JSON list of C-alpha atoms in Angstrom, two decimals:
[
{"chain": "K", "resi": 5, "resn": "MET", "atom": "CA", "xyz": [2.69, 22.47, -52.35]},
{"chain": "K", "resi": 6, "resn": "SER", "atom": "CA", "xyz": [1.89, 25.18, -49.80]},
{"chain": "K", "resi": 7, "resn": "GLN", "atom": "CA", "xyz": [4.40, 26.01, -47.06]},
{"chain": "K", "resi": 8, "resn": "VAL", "atom": "CA", "xyz": [1.93, 24.93, -44.36]},
{"chain": "K", "resi": 9, "resn": "LEU", "atom": "CA", "xyz": [1.36, 21.56, -46.06]},
{"chain": "K", "resi": 10, "resn": "GLN", "atom": "CA", "xyz": [5.12, 21.10, -46.36]},
{"chain": "K", "resi": 11, "resn": "GLU", "atom": "CA", "xyz": [5.65, 21.92, -42.68]},
{"chain": "K", "resi": 12, "resn": "VAL", "atom": "CA", "xyz": [2.90, 19.54, -41.55]},
{"chain": "K", "resi": 13, "resn": "LEU", "atom": "CA", "xyz": [4.24, 16.65, -43.64]},
{"chain": "K", "resi": 14, "resn": "SER", "atom": "CA", "xyz": [7.79, 17.30, -42.47]},
{"chain": "K", "resi": 15, "resn": "ALA", "atom": "CA", "xyz": [6.70, 17.39, -38.82]},
{"chain": "K", "resi": 16, "resn": "ASN", "atom": "CA", "xyz": [4.79, 14.16, -39.37]},
{"chain": "K", "resi": 17, "resn": "GLN", "atom": "CA", "xyz": [7.88, 12.42, -40.70]},
{"chain": "K", "resi": 18, "resn": "GLU", "atom": "CA", "xyz": [9.78, 13.40, -37.55]},
{"chain": "K", "resi": 19, "resn": "TYR", "atom": "CA", "xyz": [6.88, 12.15, -35.43]},
{"chain": "K", "resi": 20, "resn": "VAL", "atom": "CA", "xyz": [6.83, 8.82, -37.27]},
{"chain": "K", "resi": 21, "resn": "THR", "atom": "CA", "xyz": [10.56, 8.37, -36.57]},
{"chain": "K", "resi": 22, "resn": "ASP", "atom": "CA", "xyz": [9.95, 8.45, -32.81]},
{"chain": "K", "resi": 23, "resn": "PHE", "atom": "CA", "xyz": [6.50, 6.82, -32.83]},
{"chain": "K", "resi": 24, "resn": "GLY", "atom": "CA", "xyz": [7.71, 3.82, -30.83]},
{"chain": "K", "resi": 25, "resn": "ASP", "atom": "CA", "xyz": [5.05, 1.52, -29.41]},
{"chain": "K", "resi": 26, "resn": "LYS", "atom": "CA", "xyz": [2.16, 4.01, -29.65]},
{"chain": "K", "resi": 27, "resn": "GLY", "atom": "CA", "xyz": [0.68, 1.78, -32.34]},
{"chain": "K", "resi": 28, "resn": "ASP", "atom": "CA", "xyz": [-0.12, -0.70, -29.57]},
{"chain": "K", "resi": 29, "resn": "LEU", "atom": "CA", "xyz": [-2.31, 1.70, -27.57]},
{"chain": "K", "resi": 30, "resn": "PRO", "atom": "CA", "xyz": [-5.83, 0.33, -26.97]},
{"chain": "K", "resi": 31, "resn": "LEU", "atom": "CA", "xyz": [-8.87, 2.03, -28.51]},
{"chain": "K", "resi": 32, "resn": "PRO", "atom": "CA", "xyz": [-10.57, 3.04, -25.22]},
{"chain": "K", "resi": 33, "resn": "PRO", "atom": "CA", "xyz": [-8.96, 6.01, -23.44]},
{"chain": "K", "resi": 34, "resn": "GLY", "atom": "CA", "xyz": [-6.74, 4.76, -20.65]},
{"chain": "K", "resi": 35, "resn": "ARG", "atom": "CA", "xyz": [-7.72, 7.37, -18.06]},
{"chain": "K", "resi": 36, "resn": "ARG", "atom": "CA", "xyz": [-11.42, 6.98, -18.88]},
{"chain": "K", "resi": 37, "resn": "PHE", "atom": "CA", "xyz": [-12.46, 10.61, -19.20]},
{"chain": "K", "resi": 38, "resn": "ALA", "atom": "CA", "xyz": [-13.41, 13.06, -21.93]},
{"chain": "K", "resi": 39, "resn": "ILE", "atom": "CA", "xyz": [-12.93, 16.80, -22.37]},
{"chain": "K", "resi": 40, "resn": "LEU", "atom": "CA", "xyz": [-15.22, 19.07, -24.40]},
{"chain": "K", "resi": 41, "resn": "THR", "atom": "CA", "xyz": [-13.34, 22.27, -25.14]},
{"chain": "K", "resi": 42, "resn": "CYS", "atom": "CA", "xyz": [-12.81, 25.05, -27.67]},
{"chain": "K", "resi": 43, "resn": "MET", "atom": "CA", "xyz": [-10.85, 24.80, -30.90]},
{"chain": "K", "resi": 44, "resn": "ASP", "atom": "CA", "xyz": [-8.87, 27.94, -29.99]},
{"chain": "K", "resi": 45, "resn": "ALA", "atom": "CA", "xyz": [-5.22, 27.41, -30.97]},
{"chain": "K", "resi": 46, "resn": "ARG", "atom": "CA", "xyz": [-4.01, 28.75, -27.61]},
{"chain": "K", "resi": 47, "resn": "LEU", "atom": "CA", "xyz": [-5.50, 25.77, -25.77]},
{"chain": "K", "resi": 48, "resn": "ASP", "atom": "CA", "xyz": [-3.49, 22.58, -25.55]},
{"chain": "K", "resi": 49, "resn": "PRO", "atom": "CA", "xyz": [-5.52, 20.05, -23.52]},
{"chain": "K", "resi": 50, "resn": "ALA", "atom": "CA", "xyz": [-2.60, 17.63, -23.53]},
{"chain": "K", "resi": 51, "resn": "LYS", "atom": "CA", "xyz": [-0.57, 20.18, -21.58]},
{"chain": "K", "resi": 52, "resn": "TYR", "atom": "CA", "xyz": [-3.19, 21.81, -19.35]},
{"chain": "K", "resi": 53, "resn": "ALA", "atom": "CA", "xyz": [-4.71, 18.44, -18.37]},
{"chain": "K", "resi": 54, "resn": "GLY", "atom": "CA", "xyz": [-1.51, 16.37, -18.39]},
{"chain": "K", "resi": 55, "resn": "LEU", "atom": "CA", "xyz": [-2.46, 14.06, -21.24]},
{"chain": "K", "resi": 56, "resn": "ALA", "atom": "CA", "xyz": [-0.44, 11.66, -23.35]},
{"chain": "K", "resi": 57, "resn": "GLU", "atom": "CA", "xyz": [-1.63, 9.74, -26.39]},
{"chain": "K", "resi": 58, "resn": "GLY", "atom": "CA", "xyz": [-4.24, 7.20, -25.38]},
{"chain": "K", "resi": 59, "resn": "ASP", "atom": "CA", "xyz": [-5.26, 8.95, -22.12]},
{"chain": "K", "resi": 60, "resn": "ALA", "atom": "CA", "xyz": [-8.56, 10.70, -22.88]},
{"chain": "K", "resi": 61, "resn": "HIS", "atom": "CA", "xyz": [-11.01, 11.79, -25.54]},
{"chain": "K", "resi": 62, "resn": "VAL", "atom": "CA", "xyz": [-10.81, 15.47, -26.49]},
{"chain": "K", "resi": 63, "resn": "ILE", "atom": "CA", "xyz": [-13.78, 16.89, -28.39]},
{"chain": "K", "resi": 64, "resn": "ARG", "atom": "CA", "xyz": [-13.27, 20.37, -29.81]},
{"chain": "K", "resi": 65, "resn": "ASN", "atom": "CA", "xyz": [-15.46, 22.90, -31.56]},
{"chain": "K", "resi": 66, "resn": "ALA", "atom": "CA", "xyz": [-15.90, 26.68, -31.71]},
{"chain": "K", "resi": 67, "resn": "GLY", "atom": "CA", "xyz": [-16.52, 27.73, -28.12]},
{"chain": "K", "resi": 68, "resn": "GLY", "atom": "CA", "xyz": [-16.39, 24.21, -26.70]},
{"chain": "K", "resi": 69, "resn": "ARG", "atom": "CA", "xyz": [-20.17, 24.17, -26.89]},
{"chain": "K", "resi": 70, "resn": "ALA", "atom": "CA", "xyz": [-22.46, 21.25, -26.09]},
{"chain": "K", "resi": 71, "resn": "SER", "atom": "CA", "xyz": [-23.87, 21.05, -29.60]},
{"chain": "K", "resi": 72, "resn": "ASP", "atom": "CA", "xyz": [-25.83, 18.00, -30.73]},
{"chain": "K", "resi": 73, "resn": "ASP", "atom": "CA", "xyz": [-22.67, 16.65, -32.36]},
{"chain": "K", "resi": 74, "resn": "ALA", "atom": "CA", "xyz": [-20.56, 17.19, -29.24]},
{"chain": "K", "resi": 75, "resn": "ILE", "atom": "CA", "xyz": [-23.13, 15.32, -27.14]},
{"chain": "K", "resi": 76, "resn": "ARG", "atom": "CA", "xyz": [-23.20, 12.56, -29.76]},
{"chain": "K", "resi": 77, "resn": "SER", "atom": "CA", "xyz": [-19.43, 12.19, -29.33]},
{"chain": "K", "resi": 78, "resn": "LEU", "atom": "CA", "xyz": [-19.67, 12.16, -25.53]},
{"chain": "K", "resi": 79, "resn": "VAL", "atom": "CA", "xyz": [-22.36, 9.49, -25.60]},
{"chain": "K", "resi": 80, "resn": "ILE", "atom": "CA", "xyz": [-20.22, 7.30, -27.89]},
{"chain": "K", "resi": 81, "resn": "SER", "atom": "CA", "xyz": [-17.23, 7.99, -25.62]},
{"chain": "K", "resi": 82, "resn": "TYR", "atom": "CA", "xyz": [-19.17, 6.61, -22.66]},
{"chain": "K", "resi": 83, "resn": "LYS", "atom": "CA", "xyz": [-21.34, 3.92, -24.17]},
{"chain": "K", "resi": 84, "resn": "LEU", "atom": "CA", "xyz": [-18.81, 2.25, -26.46]},
{"chain": "K", "resi": 85, "resn": "LEU", "atom": "CA", "xyz": [-15.43, 3.33, -25.12]},
{"chain": "K", "resi": 86, "resn": "GLY", "atom": "CA", "xyz": [-15.95, 3.48, -21.37]},
{"chain": "K", "resi": 87, "resn": "THR", "atom": "CA", "xyz": [-15.29, 7.05, -20.26]},
{"chain": "K", "resi": 88, "resn": "ARG", "atom": "CA", "xyz": [-16.61, 7.70, -16.76]},
{"chain": "K", "resi": 89, "resn": "GLU", "atom": "CA", "xyz": [-16.09, 11.45, -16.23]},
{"chain": "K", "resi": 90, "resn": "TRP", "atom": "CA", "xyz": [-16.53, 14.48, -18.49]},
{"chain": "K", "resi": 91, "resn": "PHE", "atom": "CA", "xyz": [-15.13, 18.01, -18.43]},
{"chain": "K", "resi": 92, "resn": "VAL", "atom": "CA", "xyz": [-16.64, 21.05, -20.18]},
{"chain": "K", "resi": 93, "resn": "ILE", "atom": "CA", "xyz": [-13.88, 23.66, -20.49]},
{"chain": "K", "resi": 94, "resn": "HIS", "atom": "CA", "xyz": [-14.47, 27.08, -22.05]},
{"chain": "K", "resi": 95, "resn": "HIS", "atom": "CA", "xyz": [-11.83, 29.83, -21.90]},
{"chain": "K", "resi": 96, "resn": "THR", "atom": "CA", "xyz": [-11.20, 33.52, -21.37]},
{"chain": "K", "resi": 97, "resn": "ASP", "atom": "CA", "xyz": [-10.82, 35.84, -24.36]},
{"chain": "K", "resi": 98, "resn": "CYS", "atom": "CA", "xyz": [-12.96, 33.53, -26.50]},
{"chain": "K", "resi": 99, "resn": "GLY", "atom": "CA", "xyz": [-13.71, 34.67, -30.03]},
{"chain": "K", "resi": 100, "resn": "MET", "atom": "CA", "xyz": [-17.28, 33.39, -29.67]},
{"chain": "K", "resi": 101, "resn": "GLN", "atom": "CA", "xyz": [-17.95, 36.38, -27.40]},
{"chain": "K", "resi": 102, "resn": "LEU", "atom": "CA", "xyz": [-17.00, 38.83, -30.15]},
{"chain": "K", "resi": 103, "resn": "PHE", "atom": "CA", "xyz": [-20.06, 38.32, -32.34]},
{"chain": "K", "resi": 104, "resn": "THR", "atom": "CA", "xyz": [-23.69, 37.28, -32.23]},
{"chain": "K", "resi": 105, "resn": "ASP", "atom": "CA", "xyz": [-25.69, 34.88, -34.36]},
{"chain": "K", "resi": 106, "resn": "ARG", "atom": "CA", "xyz": [-27.13, 37.90, -36.17]},
{"chain": "K", "resi": 107, "resn": "VAL", "atom": "CA", "xyz": [-23.65, 39.27, -36.99]},
{"chain": "K", "resi": 108, "resn": "ILE", "atom": "CA", "xyz": [-22.30, 36.05, -38.50]},
{"chain": "K", "resi": 109, "resn": "ARG", "atom": "CA", "xyz": [-25.50, 35.50, -40.45]},
{"chain": "K", "resi": 110, "resn": "GLN", "atom": "CA", "xyz": [-25.22, 38.97, -41.98]},
{"chain": "K", "resi": 111, "resn": "LEU", "atom": "CA", "xyz": [-21.53, 38.50, -42.80]},
{"chain": "K", "resi": 112, "resn": "LEU", "atom": "CA", "xyz": [-22.16, 35.16, -44.50]},
{"chain": "K", "resi": 113, "resn": "ALA", "atom": "CA", "xyz": [-25.14, 36.57, -46.40]},
{"chain": "K", "resi": 114, "resn": "ASN", "atom": "CA", "xyz": [-22.78, 39.22, -47.85]},
{"chain": "K", "resi": 115, "resn": "SER", "atom": "CA", "xyz": [-19.90, 36.93, -48.85]},
{"chain": "K", "resi": 116, "resn": "LEU", "atom": "CA", "xyz": [-18.09, 33.72, -47.97]},
{"chain": "K", "resi": 117, "resn": "GLU", "atom": "CA", "xyz": [-14.69, 35.46, -47.69]},
{"chain": "K", "resi": 118, "resn": "THR", "atom": "CA", "xyz": [-12.89, 35.96, -44.36]},
{"chain": "K", "resi": 119, "resn": "ALA", "atom": "CA", "xyz": [-14.17, 38.96, -42.38]},
{"chain": "K", "resi": 120, "resn": "ILE", "atom": "CA", "xyz": [-12.02, 41.35, -40.31]},
{"chain": "K", "resi": 121, "resn": "PHE", "atom": "CA", "xyz": [-12.55, 42.42, -36.70]},
{"chain": "K", "resi": 122, "resn": "ASP", "atom": "CA", "xyz": [-11.32, 45.96, -35.99]},
{"chain": "K", "resi": 123, "resn": "GLY", "atom": "CA", "xyz": [-11.60, 45.69, -32.21]},
{"chain": "K", "resi": 124, "resn": "GLU", "atom": "CA", "xyz": [-15.20, 46.85, -32.15]},
{"chain": "K", "resi": 125, "resn": "ASP", "atom": "CA", "xyz": [-17.04, 45.58, -35.21]},
{"chain": "K", "resi": 126, "resn": "TRP", "atom": "CA", "xyz": [-16.76, 42.97, -37.93]},
{"chain": "K", "resi": 127, "resn": "ARG", "atom": "CA", "xyz": [-16.23, 44.11, -41.50]},
{"chain": "K", "resi": 128, "resn": "ASP", "atom": "CA", "xyz": [-16.70, 41.98, -44.58]},
{"chain": "K", "resi": 129, "resn": "THR", "atom": "CA", "xyz": [-13.80, 42.05, -47.03]},
{"chain": "K", "resi": 130, "resn": "GLY", "atom": "CA", "xyz": [-15.23, 39.96, -49.82]},
{"chain": "K", "resi": 131, "resn": "ARG", "atom": "CA", "xyz": [-17.67, 40.42, -52.62]},
{"chain": "K", "resi": 132, "resn": "GLY", "atom": "CA", "xyz": [-20.76, 38.30, -52.89]},
{"chain": "K", "resi": 133, "resn": "PRO", "atom": "CA", "xyz": [-22.44, 36.17, -53.40]},
{"chain": "K", "resi": 134, "resn": "GLY", "atom": "CA", "xyz": [-22.89, 35.01, -49.84]},
{"chain": "K", "resi": 135, "resn": "SER", "atom": "CA", "xyz": [-25.35, 32.42, -48.62]},
{"chain": "K", "resi": 136, "resn": "THR", "atom": "CA", "xyz": [-28.63, 32.49, -46.74]},
{"chain": "K", "resi": 137, "resn": "GLU", "atom": "CA", "xyz": [-27.89, 29.00, -45.35]},
{"chain": "K", "resi": 138, "resn": "ALA", "atom": "CA", "xyz": [-26.36, 30.70, -42.28]},
{"chain": "K", "resi": 139, "resn": "GLU", "atom": "CA", "xyz": [-29.91, 31.53, -41.18]},
{"chain": "K", "resi": 140, "resn": "PHE", "atom": "CA", "xyz": [-30.50, 27.85, -40.41]},
{"chain": "K", "resi": 141, "resn": "VAL", "atom": "CA", "xyz": [-27.46, 27.38, -38.16]},
{"chain": "K", "resi": 142, "resn": "ASP", "atom": "CA", "xyz": [-27.49, 27.87, -34.39]},
{"chain": "K", "resi": 143, "resn": "TRP", "atom": "CA", "xyz": [-24.04, 29.45, -34.01]},
{"chain": "K", "resi": 144, "resn": "LEU", "atom": "CA", "xyz": [-24.10, 29.03, -30.20]},
{"chain": "K", "resi": 145, "resn": "THR", "atom": "CA", "xyz": [-22.56, 32.43, -29.52]},
{"chain": "K", "resi": 146, "resn": "PHE", "atom": "CA", "xyz": [-22.53, 33.75, -25.95]},
{"chain": "K", "resi": 147, "resn": "GLN", "atom": "CA", "xyz": [-21.64, 36.81, -23.90]},
{"chain": "K", "resi": 148, "resn": "ASP", "atom": "CA", "xyz": [-21.30, 35.47, -20.34]},
{"chain": "K", "resi": 149, "resn": "LEU", "atom": "CA", "xyz": [-18.48, 32.94, -20.04]},
{"chain": "K", "resi": 150, "resn": "ALA", "atom": "CA", "xyz": [-19.44, 31.26, -16.75]},
{"chain": "K", "resi": 151, "resn": "GLU", "atom": "CA", "xyz": [-23.06, 31.13, -17.84]},
{"chain": "K", "resi": 152, "resn": "SER", "atom": "CA", "xyz": [-22.10, 29.41, -21.10]},
{"chain": "K", "resi": 153, "resn": "VAL", "atom": "CA", "xyz": [-20.27, 26.69, -19.16]},
{"chain": "K", "resi": 154, "resn": "PHE", "atom": "CA", "xyz": [-23.30, 26.25, -16.90]},
{"chain": "K", "resi": 155, "resn": "VAL", "atom": "CA", "xyz": [-25.71, 26.09, -19.85]},
{"chain": "K", "resi": 156, "resn": "ASP", "atom": "CA", "xyz": [-23.58, 23.47, -21.61]},
{"chain": "K", "resi": 157, "resn": "VAL", "atom": "CA", "xyz": [-23.14, 21.25, -18.55]},
{"chain": "K", "resi": 158, "resn": "LYS", "atom": "CA", "xyz": [-26.87, 21.51, -17.88]},
{"chain": "K", "resi": 159, "resn": "ARG", "atom": "CA", "xyz": [-27.70, 20.64, -21.50]},
{"chain": "K", "resi": 160, "resn": "ILE", "atom": "CA", "xyz": [-25.49, 17.56, -21.33]},
{"chain": "K", "resi": 161, "resn": "ARG", "atom": "CA", "xyz": [-26.81, 16.51, -17.92]},
{"chain": "K", "resi": 162, "resn": "GLN", "atom": "CA", "xyz": [-30.44, 16.77, -19.08]},
{"chain": "K", "resi": 163, "resn": "HIS", "atom": "CA", "xyz": [-29.90, 14.93, -22.37]},
{"chain": "K", "resi": 164, "resn": "PRO", "atom": "CA", "xyz": [-31.91, 11.69, -22.43]},
{"chain": "K", "resi": 165, "resn": "LEU", "atom": "CA", "xyz": [-28.94, 9.64, -23.68]},
{"chain": "K", "resi": 166, "resn": "VAL", "atom": "CA", "xyz": [-26.59, 10.77, -20.91]},
{"chain": "K", "resi": 167, "resn": "PRO", "atom": "CA", "xyz": [-26.59, 8.46, -17.88]},
{"chain": "K", "resi": 168, "resn": "PRO", "atom": "CA", "xyz": [-26.94, 10.08, -14.43]},
{"chain": "K", "resi": 169, "resn": "THR", "atom": "CA", "xyz": [-23.86, 8.17, -13.22]},
{"chain": "K", "resi": 170, "resn": "ILE", "atom": "CA", "xyz": [-21.36, 10.36, -15.11]},
{"chain": "K", "resi": 171, "resn": "PRO", "atom": "CA", "xyz": [-20.04, 13.42, -13.28]},
{"chain": "K", "resi": 172, "resn": "ILE", "atom": "CA", "xyz": [-19.70, 16.47, -15.53]},
{"chain": "K", "resi": 173, "resn": "TYR", "atom": "CA", "xyz": [-17.33, 19.21, -14.39]},
{"chain": "K", "resi": 174, "resn": "GLY", "atom": "CA", "xyz": [-17.45, 22.83, -15.58]},
{"chain": "K", "resi": 175, "resn": "PHE", "atom": "CA", "xyz": [-14.29, 24.92, -15.93]},
{"chain": "K", "resi": 176, "resn": "ILE", "atom": "CA", "xyz": [-12.88, 28.04, -17.55]},
{"chain": "K", "resi": 177, "resn": "TYR", "atom": "CA", "xyz": [-9.30, 27.98, -18.85]},
{"chain": "K", "resi": 178, "resn": "ASP", "atom": "CA", "xyz": [-7.49, 31.29, -18.32]},
{"chain": "K", "resi": 179, "resn": "VAL", "atom": "CA", "xyz": [-5.48, 31.99, -21.49]},
{"chain": "K", "resi": 180, "resn": "LYS", "atom": "CA", "xyz": [-3.24, 34.45, -19.59]},
{"chain": "K", "resi": 181, "resn": "THR", "atom": "CA", "xyz": [-2.17, 32.04, -16.82]},
{"chain": "K", "resi": 182, "resn": "GLY", "atom": "CA", "xyz": [-3.02, 28.51, -18.03]},
{"chain": "K", "resi": 183, "resn": "GLN", "atom": "CA", "xyz": [-5.11, 27.88, -14.91]},
{"chain": "K", "resi": 184, "resn": "LEU", "atom": "CA", "xyz": [-8.35, 25.91, -14.88]},
{"chain": "K", "resi": 185, "resn": "ILE", "atom": "CA", "xyz": [-10.98, 27.77, -12.84]},
{"chain": "K", "resi": 186, "resn": "GLU", "atom": "CA", "xyz": [-14.02, 25.81, -11.71]},
{"chain": "K", "resi": 187, "resn": "VAL", "atom": "CA", "xyz": [-17.51, 27.11, -12.39]},
{"chain": "K", "resi": 188, "resn": "PRO", "atom": "CA", "xyz": [-19.15, 25.79, -9.19]},
{"chain": "K", "resi": 189, "resn": "LYS", "atom": "CA", "xyz": [-22.77, 26.02, -10.33]},
{"chain": "K", "resi": 190, "resn": "ALA", "atom": "CA", "xyz": [-21.89, 24.10, -13.51]},
{"chain": "K", "resi": 191, "resn": "THR", "atom": "CA", "xyz": [-20.13, 21.34, -11.59]},
{"chain": "K", "resi": 192, "resn": "GLU", "atom": "CA", "xyz": [-23.04, 21.27, -9.13]},
{"chain": "K", "resi": 193, "resn": "ILE", "atom": "CA", "xyz": [-25.63, 20.68, -11.86]},
{"chain": "K", "resi": 194, "resn": "GLY", "atom": "CA", "xyz": [-23.30, 18.13, -13.44]},
{"chain": "K", "resi": 195, "resn": "ARG", "atom": "CA", "xyz": [-22.86, 16.08, -10.28]},
{"chain": "K", "resi": 196, "resn": "VAL", "atom": "CA", "xyz": [-23.86, 12.44, -10.16]},
{"chain": "K", "resi": 197, "resn": "GLU", "atom": "CA", "xyz": [-27.42, 12.01, -8.98]},
{"chain": "K", "resi": 198, "resn": "THR", "atom": "CA", "xyz": [-27.38, 10.44, -5.52]},
{"chain": "K", "resi": 199, "resn": "THR", "atom": "CA", "xyz": [-30.13, 8.01, -6.51]},
{"chain": "K", "resi": 200, "resn": "ALA", "atom": "CA", "xyz": [-28.15, 6.81, -9.53]},
{"chain": "K", "resi": 201, "resn": "VAL", "atom": "CA", "xyz": [-26.68, 3.35, -9.22]},
{"chain": "K", "resi": 202, "resn": "GLU", "atom": "CA", "xyz": [-23.74, 2.50, -11.48]},
{"chain": "K", "resi": 203, "resn": "VAL", "atom": "CA", "xyz": [-23.98, -0.96, -13.02]}
]
């Protein structure tokens, strides 16, 4: 058994000991909102958004991007589980800004081993074979942080399965301070349409 597996199982046993009445929490999120954010280990949505178990849906992926799967989750969150507000939260110092689609495709074509970033460029450490399947993936890399938030909020807002009655807010989480910084043009495009009538 690996040390990490041991640590996780041990931590889980402690958690189970103090689980209390959390088994009685209802399926729908109690505070009726969802967050789409990055998988970066430095982000803890429970802490930066004041969440407890059962409060909100948190959808995470590399970059916190509005991929088809993320939008699928948001639509389910609203349609079947009653969320009424959504947040798109990207963050400073994001690893997704350190490479392009072309770079990751080349690295994966060379090998499937972990690559190394030397501060300027990525270097492959493994031997092949790699895979050409990376050519068929939209890696959703970006360079401009605020623009990526805007693009994702806009993509969600314009999706045909997203009702116009849900406000979508755009923010950047500062990894140095923990502060959420609004991206006004993202929140503006994510606002509820004034002609929309909530049923």
